[in-house]
PDB file of C-alpha atoms in Angstrom:
ATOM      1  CA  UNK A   1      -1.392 -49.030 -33.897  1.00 59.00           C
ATOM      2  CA  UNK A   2      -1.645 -45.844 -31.924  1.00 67.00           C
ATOM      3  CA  UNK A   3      -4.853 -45.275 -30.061  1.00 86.00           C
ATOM      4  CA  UNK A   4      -6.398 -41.713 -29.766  1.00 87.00           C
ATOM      5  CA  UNK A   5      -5.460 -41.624 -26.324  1.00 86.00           C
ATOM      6  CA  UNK A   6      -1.645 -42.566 -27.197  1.00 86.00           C
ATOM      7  CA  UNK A   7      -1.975 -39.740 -29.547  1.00 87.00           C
ATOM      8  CA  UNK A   8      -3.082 -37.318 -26.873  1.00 89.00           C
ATOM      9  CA  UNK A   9      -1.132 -38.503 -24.449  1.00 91.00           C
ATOM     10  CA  UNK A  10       2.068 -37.764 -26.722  1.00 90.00           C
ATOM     11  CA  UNK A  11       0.667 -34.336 -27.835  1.00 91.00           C
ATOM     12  CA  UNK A  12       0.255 -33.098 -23.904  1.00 93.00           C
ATOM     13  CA  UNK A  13       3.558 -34.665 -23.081  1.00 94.00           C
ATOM     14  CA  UNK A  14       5.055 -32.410 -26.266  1.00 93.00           C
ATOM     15  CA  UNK A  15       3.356 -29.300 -25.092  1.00 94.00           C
ATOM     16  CA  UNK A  16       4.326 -29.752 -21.250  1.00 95.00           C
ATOM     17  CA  UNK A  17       7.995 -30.017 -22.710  1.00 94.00           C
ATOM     18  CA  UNK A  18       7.915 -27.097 -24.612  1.00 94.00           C
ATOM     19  CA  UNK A  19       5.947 -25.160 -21.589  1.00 95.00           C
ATOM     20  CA  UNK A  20       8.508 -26.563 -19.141  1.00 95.00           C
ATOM     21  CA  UNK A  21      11.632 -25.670 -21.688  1.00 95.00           C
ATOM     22  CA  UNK A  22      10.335 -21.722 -21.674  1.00 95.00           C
ATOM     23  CA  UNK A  23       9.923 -21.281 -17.680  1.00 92.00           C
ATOM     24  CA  UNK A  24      13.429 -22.439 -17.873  1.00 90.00           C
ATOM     25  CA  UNK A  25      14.466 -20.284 -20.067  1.00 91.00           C
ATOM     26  CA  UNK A  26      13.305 -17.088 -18.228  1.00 87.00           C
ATOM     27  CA  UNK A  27      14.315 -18.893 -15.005  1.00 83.00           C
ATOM     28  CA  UNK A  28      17.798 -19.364 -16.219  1.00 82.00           C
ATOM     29  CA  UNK A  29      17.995 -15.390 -17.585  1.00 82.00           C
ATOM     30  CA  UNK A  30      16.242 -14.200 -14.393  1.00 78.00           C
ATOM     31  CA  UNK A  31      19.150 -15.855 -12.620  1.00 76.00           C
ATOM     32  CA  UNK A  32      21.836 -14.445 -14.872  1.00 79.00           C
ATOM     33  CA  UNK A  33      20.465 -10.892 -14.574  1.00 75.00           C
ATOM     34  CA  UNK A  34      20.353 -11.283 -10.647  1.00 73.00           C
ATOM     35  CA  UNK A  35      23.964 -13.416 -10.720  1.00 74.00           C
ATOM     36  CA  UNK A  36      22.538 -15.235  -8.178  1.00 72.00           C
ATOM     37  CA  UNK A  37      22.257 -19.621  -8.050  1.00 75.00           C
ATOM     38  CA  UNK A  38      19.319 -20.273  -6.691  1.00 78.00           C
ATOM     39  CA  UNK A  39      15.467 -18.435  -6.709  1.00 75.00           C
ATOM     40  CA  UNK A  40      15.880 -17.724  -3.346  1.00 82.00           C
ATOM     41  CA  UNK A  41      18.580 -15.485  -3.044  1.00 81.00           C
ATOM     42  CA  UNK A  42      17.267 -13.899  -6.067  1.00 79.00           C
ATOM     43  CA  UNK A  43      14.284 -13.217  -4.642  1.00 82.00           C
ATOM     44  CA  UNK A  44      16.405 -11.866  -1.660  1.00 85.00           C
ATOM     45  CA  UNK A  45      18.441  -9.303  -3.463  1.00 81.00           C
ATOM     46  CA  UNK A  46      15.370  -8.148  -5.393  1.00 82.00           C
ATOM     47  CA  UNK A  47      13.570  -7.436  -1.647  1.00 89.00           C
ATOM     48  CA  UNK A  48      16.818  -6.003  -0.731  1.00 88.00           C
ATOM     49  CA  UNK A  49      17.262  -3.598  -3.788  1.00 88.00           C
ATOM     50  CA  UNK A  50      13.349  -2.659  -3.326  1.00 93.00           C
ATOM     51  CA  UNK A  51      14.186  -1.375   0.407  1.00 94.00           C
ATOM     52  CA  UNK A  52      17.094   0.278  -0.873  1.00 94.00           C
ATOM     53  CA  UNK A  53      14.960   1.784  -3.779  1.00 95.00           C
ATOM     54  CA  UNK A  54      12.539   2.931  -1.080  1.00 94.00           C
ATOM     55  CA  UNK A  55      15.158   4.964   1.541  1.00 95.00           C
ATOM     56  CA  UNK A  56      16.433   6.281  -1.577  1.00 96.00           C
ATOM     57  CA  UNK A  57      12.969   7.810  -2.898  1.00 96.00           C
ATOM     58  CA  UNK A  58      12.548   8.978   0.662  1.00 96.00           C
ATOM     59  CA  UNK A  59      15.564  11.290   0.813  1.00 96.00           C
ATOM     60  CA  UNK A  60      14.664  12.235  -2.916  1.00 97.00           C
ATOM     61  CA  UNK A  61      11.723  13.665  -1.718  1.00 96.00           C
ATOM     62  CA  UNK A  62      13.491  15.487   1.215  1.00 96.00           C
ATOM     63  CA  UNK A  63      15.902  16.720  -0.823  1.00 96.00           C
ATOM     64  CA  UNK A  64      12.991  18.018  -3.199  1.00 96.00           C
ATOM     65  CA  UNK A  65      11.121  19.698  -0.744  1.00 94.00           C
ATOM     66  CA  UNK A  66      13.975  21.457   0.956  1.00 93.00           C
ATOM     67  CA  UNK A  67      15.183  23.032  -2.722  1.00 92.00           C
ATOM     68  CA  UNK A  68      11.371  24.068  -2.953  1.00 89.00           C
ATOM     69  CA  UNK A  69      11.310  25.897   0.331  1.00 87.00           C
ATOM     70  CA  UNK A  70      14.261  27.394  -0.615  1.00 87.00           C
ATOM     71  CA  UNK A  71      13.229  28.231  -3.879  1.00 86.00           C
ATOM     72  CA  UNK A  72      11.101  30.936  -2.314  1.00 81.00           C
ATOM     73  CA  UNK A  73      13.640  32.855  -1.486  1.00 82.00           C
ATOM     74  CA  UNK A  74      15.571  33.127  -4.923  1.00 87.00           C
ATOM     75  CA  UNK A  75      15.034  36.164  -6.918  1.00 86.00           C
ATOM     76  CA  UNK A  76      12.286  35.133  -9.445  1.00 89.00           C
ATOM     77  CA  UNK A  77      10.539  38.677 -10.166  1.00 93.00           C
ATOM     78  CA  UNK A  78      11.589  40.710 -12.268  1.00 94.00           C
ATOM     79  CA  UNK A  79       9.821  44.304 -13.329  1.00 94.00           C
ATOM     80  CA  UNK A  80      10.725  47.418 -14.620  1.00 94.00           C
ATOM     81  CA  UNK A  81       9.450  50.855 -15.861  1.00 94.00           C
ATOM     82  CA  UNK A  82      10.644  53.628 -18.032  1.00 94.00           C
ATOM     83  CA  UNK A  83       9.752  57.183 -17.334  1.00 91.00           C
ATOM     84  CA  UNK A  84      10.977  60.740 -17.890  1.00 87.00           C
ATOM     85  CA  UNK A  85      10.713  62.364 -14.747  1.00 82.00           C
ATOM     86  CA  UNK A  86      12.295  66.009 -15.520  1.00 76.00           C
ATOM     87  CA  UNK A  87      10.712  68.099 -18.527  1.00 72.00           C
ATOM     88  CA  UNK A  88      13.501  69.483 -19.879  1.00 67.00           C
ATOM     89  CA  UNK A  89      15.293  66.235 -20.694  1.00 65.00           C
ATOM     90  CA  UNK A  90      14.176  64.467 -23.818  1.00 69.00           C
ATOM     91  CA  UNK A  91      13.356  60.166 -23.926  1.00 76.00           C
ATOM     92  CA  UNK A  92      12.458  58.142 -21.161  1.00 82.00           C
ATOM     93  CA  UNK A  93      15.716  57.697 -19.563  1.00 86.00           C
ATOM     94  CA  UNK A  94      15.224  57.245 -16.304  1.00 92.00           C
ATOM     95  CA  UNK A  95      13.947  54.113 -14.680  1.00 95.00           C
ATOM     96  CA  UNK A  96      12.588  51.781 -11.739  1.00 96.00           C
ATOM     97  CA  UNK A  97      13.434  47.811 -11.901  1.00 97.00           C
ATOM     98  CA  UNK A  98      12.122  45.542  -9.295  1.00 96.00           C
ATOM     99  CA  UNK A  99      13.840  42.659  -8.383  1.00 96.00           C
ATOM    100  CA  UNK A 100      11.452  40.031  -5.966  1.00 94.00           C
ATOM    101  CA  UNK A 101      11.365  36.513  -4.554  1.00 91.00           C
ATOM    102  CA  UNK A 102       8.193  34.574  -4.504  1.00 88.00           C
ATOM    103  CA  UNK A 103       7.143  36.852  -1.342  1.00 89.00           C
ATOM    104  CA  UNK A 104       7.680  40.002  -3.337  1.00 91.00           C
ATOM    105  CA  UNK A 105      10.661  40.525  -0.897  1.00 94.00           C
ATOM    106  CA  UNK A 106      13.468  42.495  -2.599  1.00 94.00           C
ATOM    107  CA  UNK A 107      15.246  45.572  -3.893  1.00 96.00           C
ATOM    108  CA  UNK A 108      13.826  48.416  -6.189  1.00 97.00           C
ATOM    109  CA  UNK A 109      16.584  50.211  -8.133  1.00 97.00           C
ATOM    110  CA  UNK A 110      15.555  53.645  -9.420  1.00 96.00           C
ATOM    111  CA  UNK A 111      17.601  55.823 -11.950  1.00 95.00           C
ATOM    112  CA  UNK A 112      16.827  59.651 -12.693  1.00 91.00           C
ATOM    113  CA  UNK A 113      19.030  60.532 -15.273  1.00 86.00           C
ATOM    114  CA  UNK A 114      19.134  64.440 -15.888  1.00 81.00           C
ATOM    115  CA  UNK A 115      21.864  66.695 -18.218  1.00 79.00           C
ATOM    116  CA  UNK A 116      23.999  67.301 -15.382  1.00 83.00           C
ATOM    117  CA  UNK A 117      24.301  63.935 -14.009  1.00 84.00           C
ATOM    118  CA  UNK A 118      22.510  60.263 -13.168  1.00 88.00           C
ATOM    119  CA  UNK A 119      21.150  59.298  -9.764  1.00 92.00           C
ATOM    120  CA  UNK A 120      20.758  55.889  -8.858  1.00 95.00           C
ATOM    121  CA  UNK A 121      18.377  54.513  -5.338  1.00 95.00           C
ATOM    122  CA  UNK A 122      18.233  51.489  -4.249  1.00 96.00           C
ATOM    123  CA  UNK A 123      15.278  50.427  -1.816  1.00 97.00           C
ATOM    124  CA  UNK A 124      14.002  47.309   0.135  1.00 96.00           C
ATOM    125  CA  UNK A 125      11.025  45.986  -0.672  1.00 96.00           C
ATOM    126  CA  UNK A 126       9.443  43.492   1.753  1.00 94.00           C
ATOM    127  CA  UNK A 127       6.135  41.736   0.608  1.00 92.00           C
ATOM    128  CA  UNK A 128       5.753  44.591  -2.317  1.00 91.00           C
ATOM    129  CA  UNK A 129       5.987  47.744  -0.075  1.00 93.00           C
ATOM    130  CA  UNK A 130       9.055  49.499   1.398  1.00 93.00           C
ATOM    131  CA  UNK A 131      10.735  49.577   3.892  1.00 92.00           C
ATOM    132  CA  UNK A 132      11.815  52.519   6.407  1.00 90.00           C
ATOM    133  CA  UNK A 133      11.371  54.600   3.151  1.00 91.00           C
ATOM    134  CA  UNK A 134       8.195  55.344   1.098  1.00 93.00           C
ATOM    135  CA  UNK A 135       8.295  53.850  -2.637  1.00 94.00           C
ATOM    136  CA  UNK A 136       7.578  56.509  -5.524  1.00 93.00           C
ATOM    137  CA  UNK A 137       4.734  55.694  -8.006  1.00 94.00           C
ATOM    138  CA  UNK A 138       7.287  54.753 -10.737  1.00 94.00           C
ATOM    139  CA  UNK A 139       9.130  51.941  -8.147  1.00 95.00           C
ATOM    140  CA  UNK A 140       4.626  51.131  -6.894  1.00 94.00           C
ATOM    141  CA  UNK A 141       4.589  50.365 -10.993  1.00 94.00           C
ATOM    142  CA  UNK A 142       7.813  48.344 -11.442  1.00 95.00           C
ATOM    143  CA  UNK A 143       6.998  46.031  -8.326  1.00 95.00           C
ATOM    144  CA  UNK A 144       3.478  45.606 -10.288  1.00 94.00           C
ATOM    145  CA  UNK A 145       4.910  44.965 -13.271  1.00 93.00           C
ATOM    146  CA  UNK A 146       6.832  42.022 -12.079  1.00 94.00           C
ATOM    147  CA  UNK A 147       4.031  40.417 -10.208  1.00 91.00           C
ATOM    148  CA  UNK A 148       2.222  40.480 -13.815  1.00 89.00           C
ATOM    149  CA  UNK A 149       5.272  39.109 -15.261  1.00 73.00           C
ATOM    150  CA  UNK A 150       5.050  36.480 -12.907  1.00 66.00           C
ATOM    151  CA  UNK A 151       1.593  35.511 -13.104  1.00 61.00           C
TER     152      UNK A 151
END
C-alpha cells in the first residue's frame, strides 16, 4: 500500500504539472503575440518597441508644446458692446467688438450707425491698448469685456 509520503509525493508531482502546464501556456501566447521563437528575441523586440515608444513620446511632446506656443497667438478673445452714440437715432445700433489673442493683441472694430449712413473703424490693439491711435471708451469696454469672457 501507498505510504503518506507516496501520497504526497504524487500530490506535489500533480500540482508542479499543472503549475508547469500554465507558465507554458502564457509562454506559448506571449510568443504568439510577439511572433517570435524563442524568449529572447521576444524580449528583444519588446526593448526595441519600448525605445521606439520612447522617441515617439518625445516628439509628441515637441509637437505639443510648439501648438501651445502657437496657440497664443490665435484669436481666442472675443468682446463686444452695444451703444447709441448719436441722440437722435433710436436703439443701440452702433457697436465696438474686440477680437484678442492670449496677449490681448488684436483688432477693435467699431460701428456708428446714424440715419444718413454707417461708419465702420477698425483699430490695433496690442496688449489691450491701441496703437498709433487712441481707443474710445466704448472700444476701452469691448476689450474688457472679452478679457471677462475669457476669464
Amino acid at each position: 500500500m501507498f505510504s503518506i509520503v507516496n501520497i504526497v509525493l504524487i500530490v506535489w508531482l500533480v500540482f508542479l504539472s499543472v503549475l508547469v502546464l500554465k507558465m507554458k501556456r502564457q509562454y506559448d501566447r506571449l510568443l504568439a503575440t510577439t511572433h517570435k521563437d524563442t524568449l529572447s528575441d521576444m524580449m528583444s523586440s519588446l526593448l526595441d518597441n519600448q525605445k521606439e515608444t520612447a522617441h515617439l513620446e518625445e516628439d509628441i511632446k515637441k509637437k505639443i508644446g510648439h501648438i501651445e506656443k502657437l496657440q497664443e497667438y490665435e484669436l481666442q478673445k472675443i468682446g463686444i458692446l452695444r451703444f447709441n452714440p448719436f441722440s437722435d437715432t433710436g436703439g443701440s445700433q452702433s457697436f465696438s467688438l474686440a477680437i484678442l489673442d492670449a496677449q490681448d493683441n488684436g483688432i477693435v472694430m467699431t460701428s456708428l450707425y446714424a440715419r444718413t449712413g454707417n461708419r465702420w473703424y477698425i483699430k490695433q490693439v496690442a496688449g489691450g491698448k491701441g496703437v498709433e491711435i487712441d481707443l474710445s471708451q466704448e472700444e476701452k469696454t469691448a476689450i474688457k469685456n472679452a478679457r471677462k469672457l475669457h476669464t
